[in-house]
PDB file of C-alpha atoms in Angstrom:
ATOM      1  CA  MET A   1     119.914 258.452  49.458  1.00 54.00           C
ATOM      2  CA  SER A   2     117.273 258.200  52.155  1.00 59.00           C
ATOM      3  CA  GLY A   3     114.589 260.259  53.874  1.00 64.00           C
ATOM      4  CA  ALA A   4     111.441 262.233  53.094  1.00 63.00           C
ATOM      5  CA  PHE A   5     111.167 264.812  50.333  1.00 66.00           C
ATOM      6  CA  GLY A   6     109.914 268.384  50.192  1.00 61.00           C
ATOM      7  CA  SER A   7     107.458 270.077  47.852  1.00 68.00           C
ATOM      8  CA  THR A   8     108.888 268.491  44.683  1.00 79.00           C
ATOM      9  CA  PRO A   9     109.311 264.766  45.362  1.00 85.00           C
ATOM     10  CA  PRO A  10     110.802 262.512  42.672  1.00 91.00           C
ATOM     11  CA  THR A  11     108.483 260.257  40.698  1.00 94.00           C
ATOM     12  CA  VAL A  12     108.566 256.644  39.532  1.00 93.00           C
ATOM     13  CA  LYS A  13     106.336 254.509  37.343  1.00 93.00           C
ATOM     14  CA  ALA A  14     104.668 251.630  39.191  1.00 91.00           C
ATOM     15  CA  HIS A  15     101.611 249.390  39.030  1.00 89.00           C
ATOM     16  CA  CYS A  16      98.524 250.807  40.769  1.00 91.00           C
ATOM     17  CA  ASN A  17      95.897 248.344  42.004  1.00 87.00           C
ATOM     18  CA  SER A  18      93.120 250.943  42.087  1.00 87.00           C
ATOM     19  CA  CYS A  19      93.832 252.227  38.567  1.00 88.00           C
ATOM     20  CA  SER A  20      94.579 248.667  37.299  1.00 85.00           C
ATOM     21  CA  ARG A  21      97.573 249.862  35.267  1.00 88.00           C
ATOM     22  CA  THR A  22     101.034 251.399  35.475  1.00 91.00           C
ATOM     23  CA  THR A  23     100.864 255.040  36.595  1.00 94.00           C
ATOM     24  CA  VAL A  24     103.195 257.802  37.774  1.00 96.00           C
ATOM     25  CA  HIS A  25     103.780 257.756  41.547  1.00 96.00           C
ATOM     26  CA  LYS A  26     105.309 260.338  43.876  1.00 95.00           C
ATOM     27  CA  VAL A  27     108.086 259.057  46.136  1.00 95.00           C
ATOM     28  CA  LEU A  28     107.126 260.151  49.653  1.00 94.00           C
ATOM     29  CA  PHE A  29     110.034 258.482  51.450  1.00 93.00           C
ATOM     30  CA  GLN A  30     112.899 256.193  50.535  1.00 92.00           C
ATOM     31  CA  LYS A  31     115.732 254.332  52.220  1.00 93.00           C
ATOM     32  CA  ARG A  32     118.423 252.002  50.883  1.00 92.00           C
ATOM     33  CA  GLN A  33     119.866 249.118  52.869  1.00 92.00           C
ATOM     34  CA  ARG A  34     122.954 247.220  51.712  1.00 90.00           C
ATOM     35  CA  GLU A  35     124.861 244.272  53.096  1.00 88.00           C
ATOM     36  CA  ASP A  36     128.373 243.414  51.884  1.00 86.00           C
ATOM     37  CA  PHE A  37     129.735 239.894  52.164  1.00 82.00           C
ATOM     38  CA  ASP A  38     133.386 239.266  53.035  1.00 79.00           C
ATOM     39  CA  ASP A  39     135.331 236.032  53.177  1.00 77.00           C
ATOM     40  CA  SER A  40     137.455 234.908  56.132  1.00 76.00           C
ATOM     41  CA  GLU A  41     140.340 237.055  54.921  1.00 77.00           C
ATOM     42  CA  GLY A  42     138.231 240.194  54.682  1.00 74.00           C
ATOM     43  CA  GLU A  43     137.969 240.196  50.901  1.00 78.00           C
ATOM     44  CA  SER A  44     134.601 241.312  49.537  1.00 76.00           C
ATOM     45  CA  TYR A  45     132.876 238.763  47.310  1.00 79.00           C
ATOM     46  CA  GLY A  46     129.379 240.146  46.906  1.00 86.00           C
ATOM     47  CA  TYR A  47     126.539 242.255  48.200  1.00 88.00           C
ATOM     48  CA  SER A  48     122.773 242.368  48.603  1.00 90.00           C
ATOM     49  CA  ALA A  49     120.755 245.596  48.669  1.00 92.00           C
ATOM     50  CA  GLU A  50     117.172 246.773  48.863  1.00 93.00           C
ATOM     51  CA  ASP A  51     115.667 250.169  48.077  1.00 94.00           C
ATOM     52  CA  TYR A  52     112.476 250.858  50.044  1.00 95.00           C
ATOM     53  CA  GLN A  53     110.227 253.541  48.558  1.00 95.00           C
ATOM     54  CA  LEU A  54     106.891 254.692  49.973  1.00 96.00           C
ATOM     55  CA  ILE A  55     105.002 255.828  46.876  1.00 95.00           C
ATOM     56  CA  GLU A  56     101.654 257.503  46.128  1.00 96.00           C
ATOM     57  CA  CYS A  57      99.747 257.244  42.839  1.00 95.00           C
ATOM     58  CA  CYS A  58      99.421 260.672  41.218  1.00 95.00           C
ATOM     59  CA  GLY A  59      95.960 259.704  39.970  1.00 93.00           C
ATOM     60  CA  CYS A  60      93.989 257.950  42.726  1.00 94.00           C
ATOM     61  CA  GLU A  61      96.440 258.699  45.599  1.00 94.00           C
ATOM     62  CA  GLU A  62      96.740 255.049  46.644  1.00 93.00           C
ATOM     63  CA  ILE A  63      99.851 254.529  48.793  1.00 95.00           C
ATOM     64  CA  LYS A  64     102.062 251.435  48.843  1.00 93.00           C
ATOM     65  CA  LEU A  65     105.612 250.281  49.489  1.00 94.00           C
ATOM     66  CA  MET A  66     107.823 249.456  46.498  1.00 93.00           C
ATOM     67  CA  VAL A  67     110.942 247.384  47.200  1.00 93.00           C
ATOM     68  CA  THR A  68     113.679 247.110  44.567  1.00 92.00           C
ATOM     69  CA  SER A  69     116.119 244.293  45.341  1.00 93.00           C
ATOM     70  CA  ASP A  70     119.496 243.851  43.683  1.00 91.00           C
ATOM     71  CA  GLY A  71     122.735 242.050  44.386  1.00 87.00           C
ATOM     72  CA  SER A  72     125.875 240.610  42.928  1.00 83.00           C
ATOM     73  CA  GLU A  73     124.397 237.102  42.711  1.00 82.00           C
ATOM     74  CA  PHE A  74     120.909 237.792  41.308  1.00 81.00           C
ATOM     75  CA  ASP A  75     119.034 240.044  38.904  1.00 85.00           C
ATOM     76  CA  THR A  76     117.200 243.147  40.075  1.00 89.00           C
ATOM     77  CA  TYR A  77     113.514 242.619  40.831  1.00 87.00           C
ATOM     78  CA  VAL A  78     110.663 244.726  42.226  1.00 89.00           C
ATOM     79  CA  THR A  79     107.961 243.776  44.721  1.00 86.00           C
ATOM     80  CA  TYR A  80     104.991 245.768  46.012  1.00 88.00           C
ATOM     81  CA  HIS A  81     103.295 245.754  49.407  1.00 87.00           C
ATOM     82  CA  PRO A  82     100.388 245.241  49.130  1.00 86.00           C
ATOM     83  CA  GLY A  83     101.177 243.131  46.073  1.00 82.00           C
ATOM     84  CA  ALA A  84     100.099 243.902  42.525  1.00 80.00           C
ATOM     85  CA  MET A  85      96.651 242.403  42.016  1.00 79.00           C
ATOM     86  CA  ALA A  86      96.437 239.726  39.341  1.00 73.00           C
ATOM     87  CA  ARG A  87      92.680 240.238  39.271  1.00 77.00           C
ATOM     88  CA  GLN A  88      90.368 242.944  40.605  1.00 78.00           C
ATOM     89  CA  ARG A  89      87.628 242.088  43.060  1.00 81.00           C
ATOM     90  CA  PRO A  90      84.223 242.102  41.329  1.00 82.00           C
ATOM     91  CA  SER A  91      82.071 245.183  41.948  1.00 80.00           C
ATOM     92  CA  TRP A  92      79.269 243.044  43.367  1.00 81.00           C
ATOM     93  CA  ALA A  93      81.479 241.870  46.256  1.00 80.00           C
ATOM     94  CA  ASN A  94      80.318 244.923  48.215  1.00 77.00           C
ATOM     95  CA  ASP A  95      76.695 243.809  47.770  1.00 74.00           C
ATOM     96  CA  LEU A  96      77.670 240.418  49.157  1.00 74.00           C
ATOM     97  CA  PHE A  97      79.281 242.141  52.146  1.00 71.00           C
ATOM     98  CA  LEU A  98      76.139 244.181  52.858  1.00 71.00           C
ATOM     99  CA  ASN A  99      74.004 241.037  52.652  1.00 64.00           C
ATOM    100  CA  GLY A 100      76.405 239.371  55.068  1.00 56.00           C
ATOM    101  CA  VAL A 101      75.615 242.023  57.676  1.00 52.00           C
ATOM    102  CA  LEU A 102      72.115 240.521  57.828  1.00 55.00           C
ATOM    103  CA  ASP A 103      73.134 236.871  57.396  1.00 68.00           C
ATOM    104  CA  PRO A 104      76.321 235.660  59.168  1.00 72.00           C
ATOM    105  CA  ARG A 105      76.569 232.681  56.799  1.00 71.00           C
ATOM    106  CA  LEU A 106      76.910 235.077  53.867  1.00 80.00           C
ATOM    107  CA  ASP A 107      79.552 236.980  55.805  1.00 82.00           C
ATOM    108  CA  ASN A 108      81.611 233.767  55.875  1.00 85.00           C
ATOM    109  CA  ILE A 109      81.317 233.449  52.089  1.00 87.00           C
ATOM    110  CA  TYR A 110      82.356 237.089  51.647  1.00 86.00           C
ATOM    111  CA  GLU A 111      85.395 236.565  53.889  1.00 89.00           C
ATOM    112  CA  LEU A 112      86.416 233.450  51.947  1.00 91.00           C
ATOM    113  CA  LEU A 113      86.214 235.414  48.698  1.00 90.00           C
ATOM    114  CA  ARG A 114      88.264 238.249  50.206  1.00 89.00           C
ATOM    115  CA  GLU A 115      90.952 235.839  51.413  1.00 92.00           C
ATOM    116  CA  ILE A 116      91.101 234.232  47.966  1.00 92.00           C
ATOM    117  CA  TYR A 117      91.910 237.624  46.429  1.00 90.00           C
ATOM    118  CA  THR A 118      94.537 238.240  49.089  1.00 88.00           C
ATOM    119  CA  GLY A 119      96.135 234.921  48.129  1.00 90.00           C
ATOM    120  CA  LEU A 120      96.060 235.866  44.442  1.00 88.00           C
ATOM    121  CA  GLN A 121      97.619 239.221  45.217  1.00 84.00           C
ATOM    122  CA  ASN A 122     100.447 237.606  47.164  1.00 83.00           C
ATOM    123  CA  ARG A 123     101.155 234.825  44.631  1.00 85.00           C
ATOM    124  CA  MET A 124      99.904 231.893  46.746  1.00 90.00           C
ATOM    125  CA  PRO A 125      98.392 229.573  44.103  1.00 91.00           C
ATOM    126  CA  ARG A 126      97.985 226.500  46.310  1.00 94.00           C
ATOM    127  CA  LEU A 127      96.201 228.425  49.046  1.00 94.00           C
ATOM    128  CA  VAL A 128      93.958 230.031  46.412  1.00 93.00           C
ATOM    129  CA  ALA A 129      93.079 226.604  44.973  1.00 93.00           C
ATOM    130  CA  LEU A 130      92.150 225.310  48.426  1.00 93.00           C
ATOM    131  CA  GLY A 131      90.231 228.503  49.161  1.00 93.00           C
ATOM    132  CA  VAL A 132      88.196 228.142  45.964  1.00 93.00           C
ATOM    133  CA  ARG A 133      87.241 224.615  46.942  1.00 90.00           C
ATOM    134  CA  GLY A 134      86.210 225.829  50.394  1.00 90.00           C
ATOM    135  CA  LEU A 135      84.196 228.689  48.897  1.00 92.00           C
ATOM    136  CA  ILE A 136      82.289 226.428  46.499  1.00 90.00           C
ATOM    137  CA  GLU A 137      81.492 223.949  49.260  1.00 88.00           C
ATOM    138  CA  SER A 138      80.363 226.753  51.596  1.00 89.00           C
ATOM    139  CA  VAL A 139      77.949 228.027  48.941  1.00 89.00           C
ATOM    140  CA  MET A 140      76.511 224.541  48.465  1.00 87.00           C
ATOM    141  CA  VAL A 141      76.030 223.916  52.197  1.00 86.00           C
ATOM    142  CA  HIS A 142      74.561 227.403  52.669  1.00 86.00           C
ATOM    143  CA  GLN A 143      71.972 226.806  49.966  1.00 84.00           C
ATOM    144  CA  LEU A 144      71.053 223.198  50.755  1.00 83.00           C
ATOM    145  CA  GLU A 145      71.385 220.680  53.555  1.00 82.00           C
ATOM    146  CA  ASP A 146      74.845 219.113  53.670  1.00 84.00           C
ATOM    147  CA  ARG A 147      74.762 215.764  51.824  1.00 85.00           C
ATOM    148  CA  GLY A 148      78.043 214.584  53.342  1.00 83.00           C
ATOM    149  CA  SER A 149      80.311 214.743  50.272  1.00 85.00           C
ATOM    150  CA  PHE A 150      81.278 217.283  47.662  1.00 84.00           C
ATOM    151  CA  ARG A 151      79.842 215.308  44.763  1.00 87.00           C
ATOM    152  CA  ALA A 152      76.534 214.773  46.570  1.00 89.00           C
ATOM    153  CA  ASN A 153      76.305 218.483  47.434  1.00 88.00           C
ATOM    154  CA  LEU A 154      77.136 219.401  43.845  1.00 88.00           C
ATOM    155  CA  GLN A 155      74.458 217.063  42.506  1.00 90.00           C
ATOM    156  CA  ALA A 156      71.899 218.596  44.880  1.00 89.00           C
ATOM    157  CA  LEU A 157      72.817 222.106  43.720  1.00 86.00           C
ATOM    158  CA  PHE A 158      72.438 220.953  40.116  1.00 88.00           C
ATOM    159  CA  GLU A 159      69.039 219.374  40.792  1.00 90.00           C
ATOM    160  CA  ALA A 160      67.879 222.544  42.568  1.00 87.00           C
ATOM    161  CA  GLY A 161      68.494 224.491  39.350  1.00 85.00           C
ATOM    162  CA  HIS A 162      71.471 226.576  40.515  1.00 83.00           C
ATOM    163  CA  LEU A 163      73.858 224.914  38.039  1.00 85.00           C
ATOM    164  CA  SER A 164      73.700 223.863  34.419  1.00 88.00           C
ATOM    165  CA  ALA A 165      75.235 220.584  33.296  1.00 90.00           C
ATOM    166  CA  ARG A 166      78.223 222.535  31.981  1.00 89.00           C
ATOM    167  CA  ASP A 167      78.610 224.376  35.310  1.00 87.00           C
ATOM    168  CA  LYS A 168      78.567 221.062  37.156  1.00 88.00           C
ATOM    169  CA  ASP A 169      81.340 219.687  34.931  1.00 89.00           C
ATOM    170  CA  ARG A 170      83.457 222.795  35.554  1.00 87.00           C
ATOM    171  CA  MET A 171      83.018 222.462  39.310  1.00 86.00           C
ATOM    172  CA  LEU A 172      84.201 218.853  39.244  1.00 88.00           C
ATOM    173  CA  LYS A 173      87.343 219.883  37.353  1.00 87.00           C
ATOM    174  CA  ILE A 174      88.016 222.724  39.783  1.00 83.00           C
ATOM    175  CA  ILE A 175      87.666 220.427  42.759  1.00 84.00           C
ATOM    176  CA  ASP A 176      90.092 217.952  41.201  1.00 87.00           C
ATOM    177  CA  VAL A 177      92.726 220.708  41.106  1.00 88.00           C
ATOM    178  CA  GLY A 178      92.159 221.404  44.806  1.00 84.00           C
ATOM    179  CA  SER A 179      92.417 217.703  45.570  1.00 86.00           C
ATOM    180  CA  ALA A 180      95.696 217.470  43.635  1.00 90.00           C
ATOM    181  CA  VAL A 181      97.113 220.339  45.706  1.00 90.00           C
ATOM    182  CA  THR A 182      96.276 218.468  48.911  1.00 87.00           C
ATOM    183  CA  HIS A 183      97.164 214.911  47.954  1.00 90.00           C
ATOM    184  CA  ARG A 184      99.610 215.098  45.026  1.00 91.00           C
ATOM    185  CA  ALA A 185     101.815 218.126  45.824  1.00 90.00           C
ATOM    186  CA  HIS A 186     100.445 219.914  42.744  1.00 91.00           C
ATOM    187  CA  THR A 187     101.066 223.628  42.213  1.00 92.00           C
ATOM    188  CA  PRO A 188      98.647 225.259  39.728  1.00 91.00           C
ATOM    189  CA  THR A 189      99.823 228.116  37.526  1.00 91.00           C
ATOM    190  CA  GLU A 190      98.583 231.677  37.988  1.00 88.00           C
ATOM    191  CA  ALA A 191      96.418 231.322  34.862  1.00 89.00           C
ATOM    192  CA  GLU A 192      94.897 228.131  36.278  1.00 90.00           C
ATOM    193  CA  VAL A 193      94.018 229.645  39.645  1.00 91.00           C
ATOM    194  CA  ILE A 194      92.521 232.697  37.926  1.00 90.00           C
ATOM    195  CA  ALA A 195      90.333 230.299  35.921  1.00 90.00           C
ATOM    196  CA  MET A 196      89.326 228.599  39.177  1.00 91.00           C
ATOM    197  CA  VAL A 197      88.431 231.938  40.746  1.00 92.00           C
ATOM    198  CA  THR A 198      86.362 232.846  37.674  1.00 91.00           C
ATOM    199  CA  VAL A 199      84.301 229.662  38.022  1.00 90.00           C
ATOM    200  CA  ALA A 200      83.779 230.303  41.751  1.00 90.00           C
ATOM    201  CA  GLU A 201      82.815 233.935  41.092  1.00 90.00           C
ATOM    202  CA  ASN A 202      80.223 232.853  38.559  1.00 88.00           C
ATOM    203  CA  LEU A 203      78.689 230.489  41.120  1.00 89.00           C
ATOM    204  CA  VAL A 204      78.546 233.140  43.854  1.00 88.00           C
ATOM    205  CA  MET A 205      77.112 235.734  41.498  1.00 87.00           C
ATOM    206  CA  SER A 206      74.520 233.301  40.118  1.00 84.00           C
ATOM    207  CA  VAL A 207      73.340 232.174  43.558  1.00 84.00           C
ATOM    208  CA  TYR A 208      73.432 235.456  45.496  1.00 82.00           C
ATOM    209  CA  ILE A 209      73.595 238.427  43.148  1.00 78.00           C
ATOM    210  CA  THR A 210      71.951 237.845  39.761  1.00 77.00           C
ATOM    211  CA  ASP A 211      68.386 237.379  41.035  1.00 70.00           C
ATOM    212  CA  GLY A 212      68.555 240.689  42.882  1.00 68.00           C
ATOM    213  CA  LEU A 213      69.886 242.489  39.809  1.00 67.00           C
ATOM    214  CA  ALA A 214      67.158 240.982  37.639  1.00 71.00           C
ATOM    215  CA  ASN A 215      64.441 241.885  40.154  1.00 68.00           C
ATOM    216  CA  THR A 216      65.716 245.458  40.425  1.00 68.00           C
ATOM    217  CA  ALA A 217      65.760 245.838  36.640  1.00 74.00           C
ATOM    218  CA  HIS A 218      62.266 244.335  36.361  1.00 68.00           C
ATOM    219  CA  LYS A 219      60.819 246.759  38.937  1.00 74.00           C
ATOM    220  CA  ARG A 220      61.967 249.707  36.812  1.00 78.00           C
ATOM    221  CA  VAL A 221      60.190 248.475  33.680  1.00 78.00           C
ATOM    222  CA  PRO A 222      57.156 250.710  32.966  1.00 82.00           C
ATOM    223  CA  PRO A 223      53.816 248.871  32.684  1.00 81.00           C
ATOM    224  CA  ARG A 224      52.550 247.922  29.256  1.00 80.00           C
ATOM    225  CA  PRO A 225      49.979 250.366  27.889  1.00 80.00           C
ATOM    226  CA  ALA A 226      46.418 249.086  27.919  1.00 75.00           C
ATOM    227  CA  ARG A 227      45.296 247.746  24.567  1.00 73.00           C
ATOM    228  CA  ASP A 228      42.455 249.449  22.781  1.00 67.00           C
ATOM    229  CA  ARG A 229      39.925 246.630  22.520  1.00 69.00           C
ATOM    230  CA  ARG A 230      37.274 248.686  20.719  1.00 69.00           C
ATOM    231  CA  PRO A 231      36.239 247.160  17.413  1.00 70.00           C
ATOM    232  CA  LYS A 232      37.744 248.764  14.366  1.00 68.00           C
ATOM    233  CA  GLN A 233      35.345 250.880  12.295  1.00 63.00           C
TER     234      GLN A 233
END
């Protein structure tokens, strides 16, 4: 079956990135493509097929393409375009974007963070690992003069008070993963790259976001009432 549907489209359950869970989706359009494989004598020995469905979340109305693939030689599997997000972008990323409008160097950091999430969404762990390394180094160079090596930049960031000793140790471990991807053909797991992204997020938030949040909260604190310094009777 293929084509668009009328006033009562069929529904399917699918992951929604905006809702961060499985929700009911309307099928707006669908088309099936199938290829049959024949041997030299014309005998069929297998097939491969894909169902393309343009779907819309019944809650938030986000639209995506769901592709269900099946065949005689492999199990059925489903992919989404854009892909299902392994991790949501932090809410403060928009603040970083707005700050980047005023400072092009911050815009570069925002774009790196955005590309990291695109890599996560599309199951590209090695690119994510390299992106995290690039993001951390960009933050260090943006904050302080480039010392010429990652370890020297990290030490300078630590001495400037942006990192605790524990943060510094985490950064060194993260960078070792990125180095292994480049030099030792290492492929980190999804859980490992999510941990790397978490460490990088914490650095970005600490350097660029937390001070602003603290200052905003402090400005809203009412002044202390004046003390009555009259002697007690």
